Structure formats: C-alpha cells, structure tokens
Short mmCIF file of C-alpha atoms in Angstrom, two decimals:
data_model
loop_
_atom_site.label_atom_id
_atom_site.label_comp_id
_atom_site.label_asym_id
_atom_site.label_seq_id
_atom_site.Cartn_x
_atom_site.Cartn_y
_atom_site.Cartn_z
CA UNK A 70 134.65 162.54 97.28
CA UNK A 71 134.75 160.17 94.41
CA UNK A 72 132.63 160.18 91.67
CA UNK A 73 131.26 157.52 91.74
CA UNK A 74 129.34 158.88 94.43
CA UNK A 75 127.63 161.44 92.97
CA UNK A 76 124.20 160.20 90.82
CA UNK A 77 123.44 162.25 87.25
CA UNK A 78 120.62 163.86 86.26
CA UNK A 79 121.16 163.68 82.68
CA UNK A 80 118.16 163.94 79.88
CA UNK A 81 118.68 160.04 79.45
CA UNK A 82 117.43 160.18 83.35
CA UNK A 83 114.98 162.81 83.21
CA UNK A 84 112.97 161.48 80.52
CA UNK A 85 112.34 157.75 81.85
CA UNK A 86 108.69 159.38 82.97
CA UNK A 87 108.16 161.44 80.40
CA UNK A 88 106.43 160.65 76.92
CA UNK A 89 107.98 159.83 73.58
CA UNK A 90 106.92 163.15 72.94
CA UNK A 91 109.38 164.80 74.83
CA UNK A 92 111.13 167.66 72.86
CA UNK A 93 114.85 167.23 71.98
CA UNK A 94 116.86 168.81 74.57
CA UNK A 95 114.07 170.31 76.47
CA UNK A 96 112.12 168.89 79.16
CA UNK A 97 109.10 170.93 81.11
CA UNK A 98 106.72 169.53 84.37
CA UNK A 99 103.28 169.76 83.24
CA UNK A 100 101.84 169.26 86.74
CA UNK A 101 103.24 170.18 90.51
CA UNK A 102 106.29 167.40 91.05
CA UNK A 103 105.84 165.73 94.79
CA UNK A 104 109.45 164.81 95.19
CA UNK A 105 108.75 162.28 97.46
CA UNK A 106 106.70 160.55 94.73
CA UNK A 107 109.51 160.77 91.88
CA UNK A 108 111.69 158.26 90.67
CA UNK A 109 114.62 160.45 91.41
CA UNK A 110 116.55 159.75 94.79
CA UNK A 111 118.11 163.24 95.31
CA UNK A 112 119.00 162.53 98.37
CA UNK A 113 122.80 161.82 97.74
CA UNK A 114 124.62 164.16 95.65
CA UNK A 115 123.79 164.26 91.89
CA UNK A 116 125.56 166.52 89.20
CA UNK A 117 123.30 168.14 86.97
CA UNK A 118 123.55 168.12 83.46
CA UNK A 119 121.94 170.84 82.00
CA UNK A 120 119.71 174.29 82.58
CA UNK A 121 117.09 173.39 85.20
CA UNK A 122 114.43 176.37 86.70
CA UNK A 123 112.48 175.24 89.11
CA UNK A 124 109.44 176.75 91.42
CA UNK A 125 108.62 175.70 94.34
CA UNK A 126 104.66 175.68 94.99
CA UNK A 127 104.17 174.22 97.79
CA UNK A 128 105.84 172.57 101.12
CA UNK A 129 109.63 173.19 102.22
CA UNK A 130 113.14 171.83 102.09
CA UNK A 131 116.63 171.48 102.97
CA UNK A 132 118.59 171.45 99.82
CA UNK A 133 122.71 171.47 99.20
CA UNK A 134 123.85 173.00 95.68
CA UNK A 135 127.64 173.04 95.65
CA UNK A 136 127.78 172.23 99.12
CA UNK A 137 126.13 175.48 100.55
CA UNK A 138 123.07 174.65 101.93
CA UNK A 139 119.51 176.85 101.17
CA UNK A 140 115.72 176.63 102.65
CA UNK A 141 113.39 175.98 99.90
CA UNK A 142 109.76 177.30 100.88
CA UNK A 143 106.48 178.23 98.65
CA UNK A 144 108.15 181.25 96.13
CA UNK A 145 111.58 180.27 95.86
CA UNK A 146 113.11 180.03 92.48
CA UNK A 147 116.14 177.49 92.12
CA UNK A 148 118.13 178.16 89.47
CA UNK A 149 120.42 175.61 88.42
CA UNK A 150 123.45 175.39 85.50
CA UNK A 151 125.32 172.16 84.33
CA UNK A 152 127.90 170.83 86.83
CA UNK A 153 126.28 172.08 89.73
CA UNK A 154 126.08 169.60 92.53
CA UNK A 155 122.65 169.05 93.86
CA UNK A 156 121.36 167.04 97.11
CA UNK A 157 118.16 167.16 99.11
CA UNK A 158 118.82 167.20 102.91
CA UNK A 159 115.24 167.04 104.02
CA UNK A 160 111.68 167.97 102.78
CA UNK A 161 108.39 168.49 103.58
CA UNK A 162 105.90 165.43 102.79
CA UNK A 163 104.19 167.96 100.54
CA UNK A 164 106.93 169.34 98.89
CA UNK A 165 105.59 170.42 95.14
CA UNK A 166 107.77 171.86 92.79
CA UNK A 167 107.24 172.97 88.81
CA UNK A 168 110.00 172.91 86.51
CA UNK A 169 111.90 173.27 83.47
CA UNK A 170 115.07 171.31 82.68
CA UNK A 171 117.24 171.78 79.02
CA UNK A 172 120.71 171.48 77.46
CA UNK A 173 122.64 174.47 76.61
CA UNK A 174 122.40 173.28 72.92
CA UNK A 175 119.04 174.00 73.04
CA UNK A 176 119.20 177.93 73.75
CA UNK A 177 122.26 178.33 71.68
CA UNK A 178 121.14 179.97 69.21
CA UNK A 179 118.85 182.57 71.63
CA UNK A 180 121.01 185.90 70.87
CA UNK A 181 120.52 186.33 75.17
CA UNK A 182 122.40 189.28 76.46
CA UNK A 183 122.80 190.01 80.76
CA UNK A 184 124.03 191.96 82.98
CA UNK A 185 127.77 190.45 83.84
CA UNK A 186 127.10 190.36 87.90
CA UNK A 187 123.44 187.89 87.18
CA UNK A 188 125.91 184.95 86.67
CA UNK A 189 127.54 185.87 90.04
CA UNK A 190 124.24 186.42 91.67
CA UNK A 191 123.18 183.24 90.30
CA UNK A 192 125.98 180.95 91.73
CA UNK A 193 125.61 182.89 95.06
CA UNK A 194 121.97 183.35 95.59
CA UNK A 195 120.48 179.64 92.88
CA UNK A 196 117.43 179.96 95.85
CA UNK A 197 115.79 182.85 95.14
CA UNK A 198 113.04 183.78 97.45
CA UNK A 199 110.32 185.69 95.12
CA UNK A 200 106.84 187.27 95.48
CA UNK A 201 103.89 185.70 95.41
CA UNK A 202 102.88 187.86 92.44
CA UNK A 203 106.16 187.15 91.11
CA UNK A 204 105.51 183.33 91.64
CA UNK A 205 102.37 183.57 89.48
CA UNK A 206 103.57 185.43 86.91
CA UNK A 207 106.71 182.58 86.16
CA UNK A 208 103.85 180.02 86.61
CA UNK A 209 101.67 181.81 84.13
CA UNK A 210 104.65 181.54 81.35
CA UNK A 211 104.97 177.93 82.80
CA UNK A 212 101.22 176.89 82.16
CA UNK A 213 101.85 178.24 78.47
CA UNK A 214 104.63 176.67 77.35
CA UNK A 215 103.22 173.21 78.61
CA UNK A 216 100.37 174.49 76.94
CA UNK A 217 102.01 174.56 73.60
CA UNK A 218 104.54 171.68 74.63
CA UNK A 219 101.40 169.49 74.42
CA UNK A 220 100.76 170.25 70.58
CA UNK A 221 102.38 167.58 69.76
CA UNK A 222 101.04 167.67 65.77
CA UNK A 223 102.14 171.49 65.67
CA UNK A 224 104.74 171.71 62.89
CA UNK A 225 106.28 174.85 64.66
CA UNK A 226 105.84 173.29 68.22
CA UNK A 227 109.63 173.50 69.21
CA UNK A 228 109.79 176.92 67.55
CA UNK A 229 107.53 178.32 70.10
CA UNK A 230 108.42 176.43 73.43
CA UNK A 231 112.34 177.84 72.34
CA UNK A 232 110.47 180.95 71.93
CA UNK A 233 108.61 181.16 75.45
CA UNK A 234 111.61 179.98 77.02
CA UNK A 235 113.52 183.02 75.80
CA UNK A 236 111.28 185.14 77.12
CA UNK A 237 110.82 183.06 80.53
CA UNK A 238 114.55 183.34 80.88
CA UNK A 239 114.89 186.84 80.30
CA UNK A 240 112.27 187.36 83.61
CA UNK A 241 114.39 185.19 85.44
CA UNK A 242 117.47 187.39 84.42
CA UNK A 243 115.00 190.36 85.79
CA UNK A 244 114.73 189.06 88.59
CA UNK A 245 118.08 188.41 89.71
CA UNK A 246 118.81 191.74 88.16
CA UNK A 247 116.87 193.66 90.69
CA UNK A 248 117.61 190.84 93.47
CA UNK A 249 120.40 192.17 96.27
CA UNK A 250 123.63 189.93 97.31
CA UNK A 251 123.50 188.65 100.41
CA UNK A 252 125.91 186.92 102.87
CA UNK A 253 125.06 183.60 104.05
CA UNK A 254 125.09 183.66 107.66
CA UNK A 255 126.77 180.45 107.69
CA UNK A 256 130.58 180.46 107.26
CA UNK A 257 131.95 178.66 104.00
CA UNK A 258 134.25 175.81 104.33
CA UNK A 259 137.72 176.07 103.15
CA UNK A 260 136.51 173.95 100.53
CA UNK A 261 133.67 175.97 99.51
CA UNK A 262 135.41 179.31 99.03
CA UNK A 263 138.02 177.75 96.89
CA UNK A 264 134.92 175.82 94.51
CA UNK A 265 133.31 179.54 94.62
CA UNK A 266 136.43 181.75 93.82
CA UNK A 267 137.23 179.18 90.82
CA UNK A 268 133.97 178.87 89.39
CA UNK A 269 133.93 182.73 89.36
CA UNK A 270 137.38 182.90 87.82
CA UNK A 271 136.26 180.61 85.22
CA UNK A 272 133.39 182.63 84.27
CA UNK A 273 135.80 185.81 83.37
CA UNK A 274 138.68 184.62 82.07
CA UNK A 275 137.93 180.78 80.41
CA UNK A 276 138.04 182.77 76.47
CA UNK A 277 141.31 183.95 77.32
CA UNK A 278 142.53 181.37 79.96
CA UNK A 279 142.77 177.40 79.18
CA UNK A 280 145.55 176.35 81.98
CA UNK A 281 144.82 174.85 85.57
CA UNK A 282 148.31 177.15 86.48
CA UNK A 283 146.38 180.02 85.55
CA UNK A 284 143.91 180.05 88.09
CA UNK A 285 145.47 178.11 90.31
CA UNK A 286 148.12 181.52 90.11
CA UNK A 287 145.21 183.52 90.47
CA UNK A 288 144.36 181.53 93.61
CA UNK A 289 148.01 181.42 95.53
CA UNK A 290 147.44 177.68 94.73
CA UNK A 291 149.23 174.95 93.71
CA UNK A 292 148.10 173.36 90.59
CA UNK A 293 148.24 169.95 91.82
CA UNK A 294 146.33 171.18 95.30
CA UNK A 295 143.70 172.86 92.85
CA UNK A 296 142.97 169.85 90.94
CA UNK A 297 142.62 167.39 93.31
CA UNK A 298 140.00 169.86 95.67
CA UNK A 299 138.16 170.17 92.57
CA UNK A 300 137.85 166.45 91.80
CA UNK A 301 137.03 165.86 95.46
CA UNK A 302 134.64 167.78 95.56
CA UNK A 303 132.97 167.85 92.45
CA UNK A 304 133.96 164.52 91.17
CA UNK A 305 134.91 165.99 87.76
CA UNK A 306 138.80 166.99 86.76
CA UNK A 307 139.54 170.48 86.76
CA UNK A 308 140.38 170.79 82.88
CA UNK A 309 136.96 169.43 81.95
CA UNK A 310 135.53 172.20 84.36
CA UNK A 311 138.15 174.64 82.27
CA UNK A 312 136.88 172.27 78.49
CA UNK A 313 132.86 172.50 79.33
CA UNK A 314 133.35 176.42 79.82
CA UNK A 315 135.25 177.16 76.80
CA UNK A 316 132.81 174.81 74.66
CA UNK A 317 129.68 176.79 76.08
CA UNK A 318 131.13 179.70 74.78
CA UNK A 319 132.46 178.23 71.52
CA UNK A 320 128.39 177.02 71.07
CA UNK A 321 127.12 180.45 71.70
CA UNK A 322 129.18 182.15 68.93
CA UNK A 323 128.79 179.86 66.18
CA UNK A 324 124.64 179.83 67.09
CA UNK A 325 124.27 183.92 67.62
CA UNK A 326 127.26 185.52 65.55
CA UNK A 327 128.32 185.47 62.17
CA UNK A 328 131.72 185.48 62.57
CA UNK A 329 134.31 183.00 60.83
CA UNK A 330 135.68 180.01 62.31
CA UNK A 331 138.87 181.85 62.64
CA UNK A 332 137.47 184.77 64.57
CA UNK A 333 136.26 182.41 66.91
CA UNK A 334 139.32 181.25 67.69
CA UNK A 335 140.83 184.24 67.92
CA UNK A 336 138.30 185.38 70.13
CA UNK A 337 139.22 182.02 72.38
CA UNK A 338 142.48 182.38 71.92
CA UNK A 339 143.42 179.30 70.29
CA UNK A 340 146.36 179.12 68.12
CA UNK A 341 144.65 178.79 64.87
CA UNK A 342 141.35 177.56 63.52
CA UNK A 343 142.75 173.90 62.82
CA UNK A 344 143.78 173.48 66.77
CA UNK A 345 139.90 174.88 67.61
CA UNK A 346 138.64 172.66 64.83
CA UNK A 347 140.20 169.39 66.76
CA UNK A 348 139.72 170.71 70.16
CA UNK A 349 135.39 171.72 69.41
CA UNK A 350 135.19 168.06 67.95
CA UNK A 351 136.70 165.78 69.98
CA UNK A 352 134.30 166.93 72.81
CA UNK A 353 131.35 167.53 70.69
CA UNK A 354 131.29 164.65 67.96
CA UNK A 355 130.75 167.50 65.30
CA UNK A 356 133.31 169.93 63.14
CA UNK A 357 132.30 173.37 64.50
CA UNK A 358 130.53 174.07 60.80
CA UNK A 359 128.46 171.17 61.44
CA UNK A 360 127.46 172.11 64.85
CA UNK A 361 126.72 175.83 63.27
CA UNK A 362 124.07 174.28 60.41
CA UNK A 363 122.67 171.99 62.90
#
C-alpha cells in the first residue's frame, strides 16, 4: 500500500480542537470522545505519531492496529506507540473513549524502567480488556491530570501533568505485567507475521544492529523482499523504521543517564561520537548536547 494512503495523526492534527493552551507535546481528552462526532476520519488507515492511551467508556468497535484486527468494548485499554497503523472498521453510534496522546520527547527524561516481555505484550495484546475496577482506577488518574492540565496560570503545570503521567504509565506497565499472552484465534497473514517478527527484532537488537541485511538475515529474507513488505505495508522505508528506533533510544540516554556523548555511542555502536553527532542531528534538528539541555 502506498503512503499516500495512510492519513497521520500527528500533534499538528490532534490539536486543531484543542485550546491554545494545549501543553507542548502532550495532549489529554478532558471529556468522553464520541468518535463519530470527531473531526478525525479513522476510518482509513492512519499512522500514529506518538504515545496514545486510550479507554474505552462506553459503546464497541471494530478496530485494525497493524493490520490485526481487535473488539473494542467498555474496559478495554488501547495502547498505542508511534508508527503503529491504526483504522476503525466499525463502531457503535455510542462509542466513547478517554484519552491521552504525547511525543516520546515528552517522557524522555522519565528514568521509566519495565519488564523486557511488556513491550512484546504490548505489540501483541495494544487491546487490553481490563476490570471495571481497573477501568476506574486509570480514569481516576485521568480526571486528575485534566484536573491539573486545566491550571493553565500554574507555573509548575507541565511539571505535574509529566509527573501524573509517570505514574499513570507505570499502572499501565502493571497491568500488562500481570496480563497473560494470548493467541489470536485468527490466523496472521504472511504479511503480518513478517511486520510482527521485525518489529520484535527491532526492539532487541536496534543499539547493536543498524542494517536492513541484519534482520532481514535474521528473517531468511532477502533485503530487497524485506524492504519493500515493509513499505507496503506500513508506508514508511524500512531504515527509517531501523533510524526512529535507534533515535528513541539515543533520546532516552541523553534525558535519564549521565553518560558522555561518547558512551552513548558506544553503547549504539556507532563508530565514534562525530558519526552519532551527524547521524542524532540530521533527524532531530539539534546536536545531541542541545537536545540533552533542552
């Protein structure tokens, strides 16, 4: 599939209805969402741009992320990380949602540690189905950080929404920690299983690993055969899948770490700190020093 197919739901996007107001990098629902009501068609495929949590309060739905299709009913969490590839099949005429939506940047410099298999469970299970008491206790954070969202003359507003986040992410992380993996009943398309078993690849071996032939090894692939199913499918190349990874984890040690510039790209495995210098700011617009004092 092309991509100019797929929509974006960038921040740009996102904050057409929202007020001036609106926190850098950080965007939260402060009422139920009737999807039918927003200015958001989501019924073709969109790629996501950032971090987006979402609860669904009310209603049901058919929705597609990364091609795998999930029920959505009253209690399911929907977790969602950039690049993932979002459509809604079908939906309930009083489908109600509450939400969260914000850029890695803004949690960068959140020192958040998880179990390694929550990122797997994640990108296998992003529809969560959760107790009701489980349900109200997300919503309860919710309600107070739109609570303090709305301060809008609070000198240390963004200070504490970051803050409430953190600690609304870390009971999401909970939750998937003490969630179970389970099959799909349906059977993945060739397709699928090859978007899954790369985007699981990249998550263990992108600090050490930069080259499509790499995984595409680690696949019984050809290179060129791994590309081009990516940028079917996805609509973006493989080595800016392989370029948005690395920079994630380039962000996260320069917010949360003290180490040198060097160490970081030791620990990437570049070939020196001038090569990780060029490669960080070409795709960021900053040095990585300036992206650390920012």
């Amino acid at each position: 599939m092309a991509n100019e197919k797929y929509g974006k739901i960038s921040f740009d996007e996102a904050s057409i209805q929202n007020s001036p107001s609106t926190i850098k990098n950080f965007i939260v629902s402060d009422k139920s969402v009737n999807v039918q009501e927003h200015h958001l068609d989501l019924h073709y495929p969109h790629i996501v741009e950032g971090i987006t949590f979402a609860i669904c309060t009310k209603g049901n739905s058919r929705i597609k992320i990364n091609l795998q299709e999930y029920e959505v009913t009253a209690n399911t969490l929907i977790s969602i990380i950039p690049g993932y590839i979002i459509e809604l099949i079908s939906e309930s005429d009083d489908l109600s949602i509450e939400f969260l939506f914000f850029t890695f940047d803004f949690i960068a410099d959140l020192k958040l540690t998880m179990d390694i298999d929550i990122p797997e469970k994640m990108g296998q299970m992003p529809c969560l189905k959760i107790t009701e008491e489980e349900t109200q206790s997300l919503l309860e954070f919710h309600s107070f950080i739109v609570k303090q969202y709305r301060k809008t003359d609070h000198l240390y507003r963004e200070k504490i929404a970051k803050s409430l986040l953190y600690t609304l992410i870390c009971e999401v992380m909970q939750l998937y920690h003490n969630s179970k993996l389970v099959e799909n009943p349906r059977t993945k398309s060739r397709q699928e299983e090859l978007i899954t078993q790369f985007v699981e690849l990249l998550f263990k071996y992108h600090k050490q690993e930069r080259s499509v032939t790499f995984y595409a090894d680690k696949m019984f692939l050809t290179p060129k055969y791994l590309s081009k199913v990516i940028k079917d499918v996805t609509g973006k190349p493989i080595l800016q899948w392989i370029d948005e990874m690395v920079i994630m984890a380039a962000k996260a040690l320069l917010k949360t770490s003290n180490m040198t510039i060097l160490q970081i790209s030791e620990e990437l495995h570049f070939a020196n700190a001038s090569f990780f210098g060029s490669f960080f700011r070409k795709r960021v617009g900053m040095t990585p020093i300036q992206y650390r004092e920012s």
